[in-house]
Amino acid sequence: MWRVGCFASVRGPMNPAWWKLGAARLLAVLSLWCASAAAADKSPALPLARGKPTAAEAKQFVERVEAELKRLNQRSATGEWIKSTYLTDDTERNAASLNAELSGTVTQAILEAARFEGLPLDQDTARKLHLLKLQATLPAPSDPQRRAELTALAARLEGLYGKGKWCPEGSSSAGGCLNLQQVESILKTSRSEPELRAAWAGWHQTAVQMRPLYTRLVRLVNEGAREIGFGDVGELWRAGYDLPPADIEREAARLWAETRPFYEALHCFVRGRLARRYGDAVVQPGRPIPAHLLGNLWAQSWDNVYPLVEPFPGASQLDLDRKLVEQNYDAQKMARLAESFFTSLGLDPLPKTFYQRSMFVKPRDREVVCHASAWDLTFEGDVRLKMCLQPTAQDLETLHHEEGHGYYSWYRRKLPFLYNAPANDGFDEAIGDTIVHSITPGYLKKTGLLDELPEGDKGLLNVQMRSALAKVPFLPFGLLVDKWRWEVFSGKTSEAHYNTAWWRLREELQGVTAPLPRTEADFDAGAKYHVASNTPYLRYFIAAILQYQLHRALCRAAGHEGPLHQCSIFGSKAAGDKLAALLSLGAKKPWQDALESLSGERTLDASALLDYYAPLRKWLDEQNEGRACGWR
């Protein structure tokens, strides 16, 4: 009843711009305004202005919103950090409460910003208003109760993932259950097909309880997306690339079409080698590869099966896992090695607080979210990492990737809040991986992690195979995660067909199939962290292409001559200057301008990836001659 009285208290003529919102969105604006006056709604008030909007008012609005969003994001990030590193029901509720306050303010600000559409604004204000619309990754409904429900669901889903355990048959709940790291270790090292199948099924079973929660979350976030002017959440996510949403979808399809032949050649060769190990009855000719045999819970990278597919056994000795153990590389030593690469380029050292505040290893006394991530809790340079590091080559690469996030945050720290973001989320993921391409055998020999350089073509092909297994299979996976969610958000995939649609895309794009029958009682998408945590995923597909393009540009800046795969920019101040300039831009300019500043190019280009692996592609085509490649 109080709302009727509140609406009645709105006096004077309404601003004509409000009517452009439409009845439903106008009602949401008024609901937010009234709710901000109610004690039950604790979101900070950003009161709606009256009268005809002006460009000067828009500029003042942006300044006010930036200050408020920075404050609330600092609180929310701190709550999320505590939840992720001390995972309990209490920290979940605390994070959900802080996120509800933030999401309510974001929704309110986006709705109010609609008043300024069509005004002749200065470039800076117009850019910031555009970026404001993209702040709501999980757009919350304007109704406070539904907003609180959404944030609680989001926290619960990530919590379920972080606490997930597989209890093998016959194990005791006290000590026999396995966490994610332990299940991943089985997928990485075991060559027993029954053991691999059981571990794969066990982890995927942990996601079943997420399904009803995710179904409800989809309804709520779509409601929030429609209130701020998008058809669904997928459209909102695709709007974050300085292109019309449909255009970035077409760009992704183009890039996949250009790289798919290389992926299919790798798939064909790997399938043949796996069939040699497990038999044709398990790995059938001309069929998708069973997902549990590829060394990774999601079959998104295949480098763990390298020993089964090594082109020339013994031709190169790149046993980094053994070297890291022999040389007593603990988490801090690994982190400092990764940092030394960035500083060799002339970039700043990381702040001392990075080492004091990061979580590098899994604590023994509590549950945490082990999925590696980089953070800046203040948006002013409080950079840190959250990982459960082990002395492995894979984790060393992950460190370079995550420190790339950290350096990007560090170089953006003086920008206004709405510019304190990557050029697009694909850039954020690509920076660290760009550096990983410079971890060449020559660089590893300099660090003492490699005794001798690989010799001849055989050594090169081994190195390229190991790298391609880690990188190339990710291309279809990086694309399909969001293709599945776009179809879910748009309604093309109904809640009754979540799992069917997931495996349709995995078979069509990846050529990978489930190792045992799946039904709609399962929720296999939720077994992937980024679905459980509602993190957009197209960024990773874009990064998988962009990292080679950035690497090529930095190699040119460093004066490298010769094949791209031989280039390491380690120690190049010229490349470092180019990289620092890109990092410092943040989101101030469209990503096309950021890319052009480094490479002279304005479009994403897969040719650098194909050039990088040219020797391996030629060899694979020769090996696959006469084989029936592809899959039905």
XYZ file of C-alpha atoms in Angstrom:
632
model
C 0.000 0.000 0.000
C 2.872 2.365 0.687
C 3.765 2.454 -2.998
C 0.426 3.962 -3.942
C 1.058 6.797 -1.545
C 4.619 7.161 -2.762
C 3.567 7.377 -6.432
C 0.896 9.897 -5.502
C 3.544 12.079 -3.894
C 5.318 12.594 -7.215
C 4.318 16.139 -8.052
C 4.770 18.321 -11.083
C 4.995 17.312 -14.735
C 7.082 14.239 -15.470
C 10.134 14.653 -17.672
C 9.179 13.691 -21.247
C 12.321 11.545 -21.450
C 10.822 9.270 -18.797
C 8.030 8.227 -21.137
C 10.622 6.922 -23.597
C 11.324 4.179 -21.087
C 7.950 2.580 -21.705
C 5.364 1.772 -19.094
C 7.142 -1.195 -17.562
C 10.500 0.531 -17.246
C 8.909 3.750 -16.029
C 7.143 1.787 -13.325
C 10.502 0.266 -12.415
C 12.095 3.724 -12.161
C 9.343 4.966 -9.880
C 9.493 1.768 -7.858
C 13.204 2.272 -7.338
C 12.737 5.888 -6.329
C 10.051 5.010 -3.852
C 11.869 1.928 -2.619
C 14.930 4.017 -1.862
C 12.826 5.930 0.629
C 11.620 2.770 2.341
C 13.555 1.392 5.257
C 13.399 -2.087 3.775
C 15.491 -1.086 0.788
C 19.032 -0.324 1.907
C 20.388 0.609 -1.520
C 21.967 4.095 -1.456
C 19.727 6.698 -2.986
C 20.619 8.162 -6.377
C 17.540 10.411 -6.555
C 15.971 10.982 -9.923
C 16.230 14.508 -11.236
C 13.260 16.473 -12.541
C 12.914 18.844 -15.423
C 14.392 18.750 -18.884
C 17.740 16.885 -18.915
C 20.851 18.783 -19.999
C 24.376 17.859 -21.035
C 25.737 19.531 -17.911
C 23.413 17.444 -15.752
C 24.556 14.297 -17.539
C 28.188 15.106 -16.739
C 27.352 15.703 -13.066
C 25.336 12.493 -12.988
C 28.284 10.479 -14.290
C 30.616 11.972 -11.687
C 28.176 11.143 -8.884
C 27.559 7.615 -10.145
C 31.264 6.874 -10.602
C 32.027 7.827 -7.007
C 29.156 5.739 -5.650
C 29.883 2.699 -7.806
C 33.556 2.733 -6.873
C 32.660 2.778 -3.181
C 30.156 -0.047 -3.512
C 32.412 -2.126 -5.764
C 35.188 -1.863 -3.184
C 32.815 -3.229 -0.536
C 31.473 -5.938 -2.834
C 34.940 -7.035 -3.962
C 36.060 -7.299 -0.352
C 33.010 -9.404 0.487
C 33.651 -11.646 -2.509
C 37.309 -12.052 -1.547
C 36.375 -13.085 1.986
C 33.747 -15.494 0.667
C 36.142 -17.079 -1.831
C 38.976 -17.496 0.679
C 36.788 -18.376 3.719
C 33.913 -20.260 2.131
C 31.058 -20.612 4.649
C 27.313 -20.017 4.710
C 27.949 -16.800 6.637
C 30.423 -15.378 4.125
C 28.055 -16.328 1.299
C 25.260 -14.339 2.947
C 27.558 -11.396 3.580
C 28.722 -11.308 -0.044
C 25.144 -11.658 -1.286
C 24.028 -8.711 0.852
C 26.820 -6.463 -0.433
C 26.161 -7.542 -4.017
C 22.444 -6.809 -3.621
C 23.244 -3.267 -2.564
C 25.609 -2.837 -5.510
C 23.264 -4.379 -8.092
C 20.376 -2.230 -6.919
C 22.429 0.917 -7.353
C 23.677 -0.192 -10.784
C 20.119 -0.890 -11.974
C 18.888 2.424 -10.654
C 21.748 4.327 -12.273
C 21.212 2.655 -15.659
C 17.529 3.467 -15.580
C 18.159 7.082 -14.680
C 20.836 7.380 -17.371
C 18.143 6.727 -19.988
C 17.053 10.355 -19.473
C 20.186 11.522 -21.283
C 19.775 9.432 -24.445
C 19.773 11.616 -27.543
C 21.462 14.603 -25.912
C 24.531 16.180 -27.550
C 27.112 15.019 -25.016
C 30.876 15.430 -24.888
C 32.841 12.331 -25.876
C 33.917 11.522 -22.320
C 30.411 11.634 -20.845
C 28.923 9.663 -23.737
C 31.592 6.958 -23.378
C 31.011 6.641 -19.639
C 27.233 6.408 -20.034
C 27.771 3.613 -22.546
C 30.075 1.778 -20.143
C 27.595 2.271 -17.321
C 25.015 0.168 -19.189
C 27.509 -2.703 -19.258
C 28.159 -2.749 -15.508
C 25.342 -5.196 -14.838
C 26.810 -8.592 -15.760
C 23.973 -10.127 -13.737
C 21.327 -7.404 -14.053
C 19.100 -7.367 -11.020
C 15.344 -6.740 -11.037
C 14.356 -3.418 -9.534
C 12.162 -5.093 -6.932
C 14.289 -5.313 -3.732
C 13.067 -8.769 -2.748
C 13.745 -10.269 -6.166
C 17.101 -8.527 -6.290
C 18.042 -10.032 -2.924
C 16.889 -13.434 -4.157
C 19.092 -13.134 -7.247
C 22.247 -12.227 -5.336
C 21.615 -15.038 -2.850
C 21.231 -17.504 -5.735
C 24.442 -16.302 -7.367
C 26.376 -16.658 -4.111
C 24.861 -20.084 -3.468
C 25.763 -21.404 -6.924
C 29.403 -20.385 -6.606
C 29.460 -21.741 -3.067
C 28.167 -25.118 -4.207
C 30.913 -25.264 -6.795
C 33.614 -24.326 -4.306
C 32.417 -26.909 -1.779
C 31.822 -29.624 -4.379
C 33.272 -33.059 -3.634
C 33.074 -36.476 -5.204
C 32.771 -39.363 -2.777
C 33.771 -42.567 -4.594
C 31.737 -45.634 -3.826
C 32.823 -47.137 -0.531
C 34.585 -43.976 0.693
C 33.802 -42.461 4.077
C 32.424 -38.938 4.189
C 35.140 -38.064 6.708
C 38.201 -38.738 4.606
C 37.444 -40.460 1.339
C 35.781 -37.650 -0.591
C 37.785 -35.797 -3.240
C 37.771 -32.074 -3.979
C 38.139 -30.512 -7.409
C 41.940 -30.498 -7.367
C 42.063 -34.179 -6.476
C 39.550 -35.115 -9.173
C 41.500 -33.053 -11.702
C 44.655 -34.930 -10.723
C 42.990 -38.233 -11.638
C 41.951 -36.889 -15.045
C 45.483 -35.610 -15.553
C 47.487 -38.684 -14.639
C 45.365 -41.827 -14.845
C 45.328 -44.011 -17.953
C 42.639 -46.365 -16.594
C 39.462 -45.810 -18.597
C 37.119 -47.006 -15.797
C 38.881 -44.791 -13.249
C 38.715 -41.790 -15.574
C 35.035 -42.405 -16.272
C 34.198 -42.684 -12.576
C 36.067 -39.470 -11.706
C 34.453 -37.572 -14.574
C 30.977 -38.750 -13.591
C 31.625 -38.061 -9.916
C 32.535 -34.426 -10.437
C 29.656 -33.795 -12.831
C 27.270 -35.222 -10.260
C 28.144 -32.310 -7.940
C 26.341 -29.930 -10.322
C 22.953 -31.679 -10.256
C 21.775 -29.690 -7.225
C 22.526 -26.439 -9.063
C 19.927 -26.983 -11.767
C 16.782 -25.596 -10.051
C 18.806 -22.666 -8.677
C 20.183 -21.842 -12.115
C 16.748 -22.099 -13.691
C 15.408 -19.516 -11.262
C 18.463 -17.302 -11.736
C 17.904 -17.205 -15.509
C 14.384 -15.888 -14.998
C 15.504 -13.182 -12.587
C 18.465 -11.901 -14.602
C 16.399 -11.787 -17.775
C 13.851 -9.702 -15.902
C 16.644 -7.345 -14.865
C 18.051 -7.195 -18.404
C 14.687 -6.257 -19.869
C 14.278 -3.453 -17.340
C 17.482 -1.794 -18.565
C 16.614 -2.133 -22.231
C 17.996 -5.486 -23.409
C 16.039 -8.414 -24.773
C 17.847 -10.874 -22.516
C 21.140 -11.275 -20.663
C 22.904 -12.759 -23.687
C 22.201 -9.592 -25.651
C 23.577 -7.522 -22.760
C 26.765 -9.564 -22.646
C 27.287 -9.303 -26.402
C 26.828 -5.525 -26.203
C 30.178 -5.168 -24.434
C 32.363 -5.197 -27.538
C 31.878 -1.757 -29.114
C 29.872 -3.471 -31.840
C 26.186 -4.291 -32.256
C 25.482 -7.546 -30.355
C 24.739 -9.448 -33.572
C 28.058 -8.346 -35.096
C 30.248 -9.808 -32.366
C 28.379 -13.100 -32.725
C 29.146 -13.086 -36.444
C 32.785 -12.173 -35.731
C 33.114 -15.149 -33.400
C 31.630 -17.430 -36.073
C 34.093 -16.057 -38.652
C 37.111 -16.627 -36.415
C 35.982 -20.165 -35.592
C 35.489 -20.947 -39.292
C 39.064 -19.792 -39.979
C 40.596 -21.923 -37.214
C 38.344 -24.988 -37.341
C 40.354 -26.846 -40.030
C 43.449 -26.721 -37.799
C 41.419 -27.942 -34.804
C 39.962 -30.783 -36.857
C 43.452 -31.854 -37.944
C 44.591 -31.941 -34.300
C 41.393 -33.740 -33.261
C 41.924 -36.379 -35.960
C 45.483 -37.100 -34.896
C 44.703 -37.211 -31.178
C 41.707 -39.494 -31.737
C 43.937 -41.919 -33.610
C 46.510 -42.011 -30.813
C 43.837 -42.417 -28.125
C 42.282 -45.277 -30.068
C 45.708 -46.912 -30.102
C 45.778 -46.650 -26.287
C 42.153 -47.456 -25.387
C 40.927 -49.423 -28.410
C 38.388 -48.742 -31.142
C 35.523 -49.907 -28.943
C 36.133 -46.917 -26.623
C 37.419 -44.375 -29.166
C 35.417 -45.047 -32.284
C 36.667 -43.996 -35.740
C 34.747 -41.062 -37.205
C 32.978 -40.332 -33.900
C 33.424 -37.685 -31.191
C 36.091 -38.420 -28.579
C 34.812 -39.436 -25.114
C 35.390 -36.401 -22.878
C 37.020 -38.258 -19.991
C 40.017 -39.399 -22.041
C 41.444 -35.963 -22.827
C 43.177 -35.178 -19.528
C 40.861 -32.406 -18.396
C 37.453 -32.452 -16.680
C 35.919 -30.333 -19.435
C 38.148 -31.460 -22.334
C 38.967 -27.789 -22.852
C 42.731 -28.420 -22.993
C 44.476 -31.651 -23.900
C 48.079 -31.073 -22.834
C 47.813 -33.677 -20.079
C 47.579 -36.446 -22.692
C 50.762 -35.251 -24.385
C 52.677 -38.415 -23.417
C 50.143 -40.445 -25.434
C 50.393 -38.282 -28.554
C 54.008 -37.019 -28.493
C 55.186 -36.924 -32.108
C 58.786 -37.984 -31.420
C 59.314 -39.519 -27.966
C 62.500 -38.287 -26.345
C 63.267 -35.656 -28.992
C 62.839 -32.836 -26.466
C 63.039 -32.887 -22.712
C 60.589 -30.296 -21.367
C 59.769 -31.913 -18.041
C 59.113 -28.644 -16.223
C 57.155 -30.358 -13.471
C 60.248 -32.294 -12.439
C 62.515 -29.244 -12.723
C 60.243 -27.095 -10.570
C 60.283 -29.720 -7.829
C 64.024 -30.319 -8.074
C 64.759 -26.600 -7.800
C 62.449 -26.130 -4.819
C 59.986 -23.817 -6.518
C 57.315 -23.015 -3.963
C 54.368 -20.714 -4.660
C 56.171 -17.460 -3.851
C 59.218 -18.398 -5.913
C 57.000 -19.252 -8.881
C 55.114 -15.964 -8.512
C 58.365 -13.992 -8.440
C 59.616 -15.799 -11.528
C 56.441 -14.761 -13.380
C 56.812 -11.190 -12.118
C 60.420 -11.072 -13.337
C 59.203 -11.543 -16.901
C 57.018 -8.432 -16.675
C 59.735 -6.361 -15.009
C 62.235 -7.428 -17.679
C 60.065 -5.448 -20.089
C 60.457 -2.336 -17.963
C 57.063 -2.675 -16.260
C 56.681 -1.772 -12.600
C 57.362 -4.308 -9.878
C 54.196 -5.543 -8.209
C 53.470 -3.871 -4.844
C 54.683 -5.606 -1.670
C 51.058 -6.100 -0.670
C 50.657 -8.456 -3.642
C 52.727 -11.070 -1.854
C 51.320 -10.278 1.575
C 47.644 -10.501 0.611
C 47.469 -13.111 -2.162
C 46.283 -16.653 -1.490
C 48.768 -18.812 -3.380
C 48.102 -22.238 -1.833
C 45.017 -24.045 -0.577
C 44.665 -23.578 3.200
C 44.368 -26.755 5.243
C 41.814 -25.391 7.693
C 38.930 -24.205 5.502
C 37.055 -24.417 2.234
C 38.051 -21.980 -0.517
C 37.277 -21.453 -4.199
C 40.458 -22.776 -5.814
C 39.673 -21.524 -9.301
C 42.540 -19.147 -10.109
C 41.614 -15.467 -10.319
C 43.154 -12.003 -10.056
C 41.684 -9.185 -7.982
C 41.965 -5.478 -7.281
C 39.875 -4.865 -4.180
C 40.167 -1.080 -4.179
C 40.420 -0.290 -7.905
C 43.468 1.701 -6.847
C 46.164 -0.981 -7.056
C 45.362 -3.507 -4.308
C 46.173 -6.330 -6.714
C 46.346 -9.926 -5.519
C 45.825 -13.495 -6.706
C 43.698 -16.357 -5.433
C 45.057 -19.753 -6.443
C 45.777 -23.221 -5.111
C 49.233 -23.459 -6.654
C 51.245 -26.609 -7.198
C 54.765 -26.785 -8.659
C 53.709 -27.696 -12.201
C 54.296 -26.230 -15.628
C 50.553 -25.709 -16.004
C 50.363 -23.643 -12.814
C 53.435 -21.662 -13.851
C 51.630 -20.698 -17.048
C 48.508 -19.901 -15.046
C 50.593 -17.581 -12.849
C 51.757 -15.625 -15.886
C 48.150 -15.414 -17.050
C 46.835 -14.209 -13.684
C 49.680 -11.768 -13.146
C 48.773 -10.383 -16.561
C 45.379 -9.526 -15.068
C 47.165 -7.982 -12.102
C 49.408 -5.825 -14.262
C 46.430 -4.676 -16.312
C 44.698 -3.599 -13.090
C 47.869 -1.935 -11.799
C 48.327 0.200 -14.911
C 44.648 1.241 -14.866
C 44.598 2.201 -11.208
C 44.653 5.985 -11.773
C 41.811 6.001 -14.301
C 38.271 7.097 -13.382
C 36.184 4.164 -12.209
C 34.228 3.549 -15.428
C 37.486 3.567 -17.425
C 39.196 1.307 -14.885
C 38.360 -1.761 -16.958
C 39.971 -3.627 -19.853
C 39.443 -2.496 -23.439
C 37.086 -5.463 -23.548
C 37.008 -8.593 -21.430
C 38.868 -10.543 -24.117
C 41.830 -8.181 -23.749
C 41.842 -8.844 -20.006
C 42.208 -12.573 -20.613
C 44.699 -12.204 -23.460
C 47.416 -10.135 -21.769
C 48.894 -12.874 -19.574
C 48.545 -15.514 -22.276
C 50.412 -13.228 -24.661
C 53.332 -13.338 -22.244
C 53.064 -17.143 -22.036
C 53.966 -17.349 -25.736
C 57.333 -15.859 -24.844
C 58.083 -18.726 -22.437
C 60.056 -20.388 -25.198
C 62.686 -23.097 -24.737
C 65.305 -20.351 -25.070
C 63.751 -18.400 -22.204
C 63.398 -21.519 -20.041
C 67.089 -22.289 -20.556
C 67.939 -18.799 -19.298
C 65.930 -19.444 -16.134
C 67.616 -22.801 -15.532
C 64.383 -24.760 -16.012
C 65.664 -26.366 -19.208
C 69.059 -27.972 -19.634
C 69.284 -28.207 -23.394
C 67.373 -26.618 -26.238
C 65.268 -28.935 -28.421
C 67.178 -29.868 -31.545
C 65.908 -29.984 -35.105
C 62.454 -30.379 -36.524
C 61.543 -33.247 -34.206
C 62.171 -31.172 -31.111
C 60.227 -28.258 -32.586
C 57.223 -30.433 -33.428
C 57.174 -31.840 -29.889
C 57.195 -28.328 -28.422
C 54.473 -27.168 -30.804
C 52.341 -30.225 -30.099
C 52.469 -29.626 -26.340
C 51.538 -25.975 -26.840
C 48.768 -26.690 -29.359
C 47.196 -29.312 -27.095
C 46.884 -26.658 -24.398
C 45.592 -23.884 -26.638
C 43.793 -25.070 -29.771
C 41.129 -27.378 -28.217
C 40.023 -24.407 -26.179
C 38.731 -22.610 -29.276
C 35.468 -24.558 -29.683
C 34.986 -24.870 -25.927
C 35.531 -21.140 -25.455
C 32.807 -20.498 -28.012
C 30.227 -23.084 -26.966
C 29.868 -22.153 -23.275
C 28.282 -18.820 -24.119
C 26.492 -20.133 -27.196
C 24.722 -22.491 -24.795
C 23.907 -19.650 -22.399
C 22.790 -17.310 -25.171
C 20.277 -19.955 -26.228
C 19.193 -20.457 -22.601
C 18.785 -16.738 -21.952
C 16.905 -16.139 -25.211
C 14.525 -19.039 -24.584
C 15.693 -20.980 -27.636
C 16.733 -23.679 -25.163
C 14.036 -24.302 -22.592
C 14.793 -25.365 -19.041
C 13.525 -28.836 -19.943
C 16.394 -29.270 -22.444
C 19.426 -27.723 -20.719
C 21.557 -30.857 -20.811
C 20.500 -31.974 -24.285
C 21.478 -28.591 -25.707
C 24.795 -28.638 -23.842
C 25.858 -31.948 -25.363
C 24.528 -31.035 -28.789
C 26.932 -28.080 -28.876
C 29.804 -30.065 -27.427
C 29.437 -32.742 -30.080
C 28.863 -30.314 -32.948
C 31.673 -27.864 -32.155
C 34.164 -29.854 -30.075
C 33.712 -33.338 -31.445
C 33.554 -34.508 -27.834
C 30.907 -36.737 -26.301
C 29.865 -37.770 -22.798
C 31.492 -40.974 -21.520
C 28.210 -42.354 -20.204
C 24.515 -41.685 -20.810
C 23.253 -38.239 -19.745
C 19.690 -37.150 -19.044
C 17.836 -33.988 -18.140
C 18.276 -34.922 -14.498
C 21.921 -33.862 -14.992
C 23.249 -30.324 -15.247
C 26.650 -30.812 -16.815
C 27.147 -27.155 -17.749
C 27.151 -26.347 -14.028
C 30.203 -28.551 -13.524
C 32.155 -25.710 -15.175
C 33.104 -22.900 -12.783
C 32.192 -20.053 -15.113
C 28.611 -21.294 -15.450
C 28.257 -21.763 -11.698
C 29.767 -18.309 -11.090
C 27.868 -16.667 -13.981
C 31.031 -15.360 -15.618
C 30.659 -14.459 -19.329
C 32.835 -16.772 -21.415
C 33.115 -15.341 -24.929
C 36.031 -13.339 -23.522
C 38.117 -16.521 -23.431
C 37.412 -17.384 -27.057
C 38.360 -13.852 -28.101
C 41.489 -14.044 -25.963
C 42.437 -17.363 -27.570
C 42.658 -15.532 -30.905
C 43.836 -12.126 -29.682
C 46.826 -13.390 -27.678
C 48.615 -14.483 -30.877
C 47.797 -11.187 -32.575
C 49.209 -9.235 -29.612
C 52.240 -11.527 -29.470
C 52.957 -10.875 -33.146
C 52.689 -7.105 -32.623
C 54.986 -7.158 -29.562
C 57.506 -9.320 -31.411
C 57.587 -6.762 -34.200
C 58.151 -4.024 -31.619
C 60.987 -6.066 -30.142
C 62.605 -6.332 -33.580
C 62.169 -10.096 -33.871
C 62.915 -11.608 -37.237
C 62.046 -15.166 -38.114
C 59.169 -17.548 -37.339
C 56.667 -16.287 -34.797
C 56.956 -19.382 -32.595
C 60.640 -18.612 -31.967
C 59.993 -15.141 -30.554
C 60.369 -14.248 -26.890
C 60.007 -10.593 -25.929
C 61.759 -11.212 -22.597
C 63.965 -8.224 -21.816
C 62.604 -5.987 -24.611
C 61.938 -2.488 -23.270
C 60.514 -1.462 -26.672
C 57.866 -4.180 -26.432
C 57.298 -3.260 -22.782
C 56.630 0.369 -23.668
C 54.013 -0.695 -26.209
C 52.411 -3.042 -23.719
C 52.357 -0.468 -20.906
C 50.659 2.063 -23.199
C 47.948 -0.467 -24.037
C 47.414 -1.412 -20.384
C 47.163 2.232 -19.332
C 44.319 2.960 -21.774
C 41.838 0.785 -19.888
C 38.381 1.241 -21.363
C 38.830 4.913 -22.184
C 38.804 4.125 -25.907
C 36.966 1.440 -27.901
C 38.961 -1.780 -28.088
C 39.594 -1.233 -31.795
C 41.593 1.888 -30.894
C 43.513 -0.004 -28.213
C 44.384 -2.789 -30.649
C 45.443 -0.300 -33.298
C 47.741 1.476 -30.812
C 49.745 -1.731 -30.430
C 49.417 -3.557 -33.737
C 48.146 -1.064 -36.323
C 45.147 -3.388 -36.850
C 41.505 -2.746 -35.995
C 39.949 -6.193 -36.398
C 40.552 -9.552 -34.780
C 42.778 -11.710 -36.953
C 43.301 -15.462 -36.617
C 46.210 -15.518 -39.067
C 48.753 -14.989 -36.270
C 47.588 -18.179 -34.534
C 47.787 -20.134 -37.775
C 51.240 -18.710 -38.545
C 52.463 -19.636 -35.069
C 51.570 -23.304 -35.524
C 52.404 -23.570 -39.239
C 55.072 -26.294 -38.762
C 52.721 -28.478 -36.705
C 49.781 -27.975 -39.076
C 51.880 -29.124 -42.029
C 53.024 -32.221 -40.112
C 49.492 -33.077 -38.932
C 48.144 -32.940 -42.480
C 50.836 -35.400 -43.517
C 50.067 -37.741 -40.599
C 46.311 -37.624 -41.210
C 46.549 -38.471 -44.897
C 44.240 -41.399 -45.588
C 42.428 -41.098 -42.255
C 38.714 -40.374 -41.976
C 38.790 -37.096 -40.068
C 35.838 -35.152 -38.703
C 32.994 -36.675 -36.685
C 29.379 -37.631 -37.061
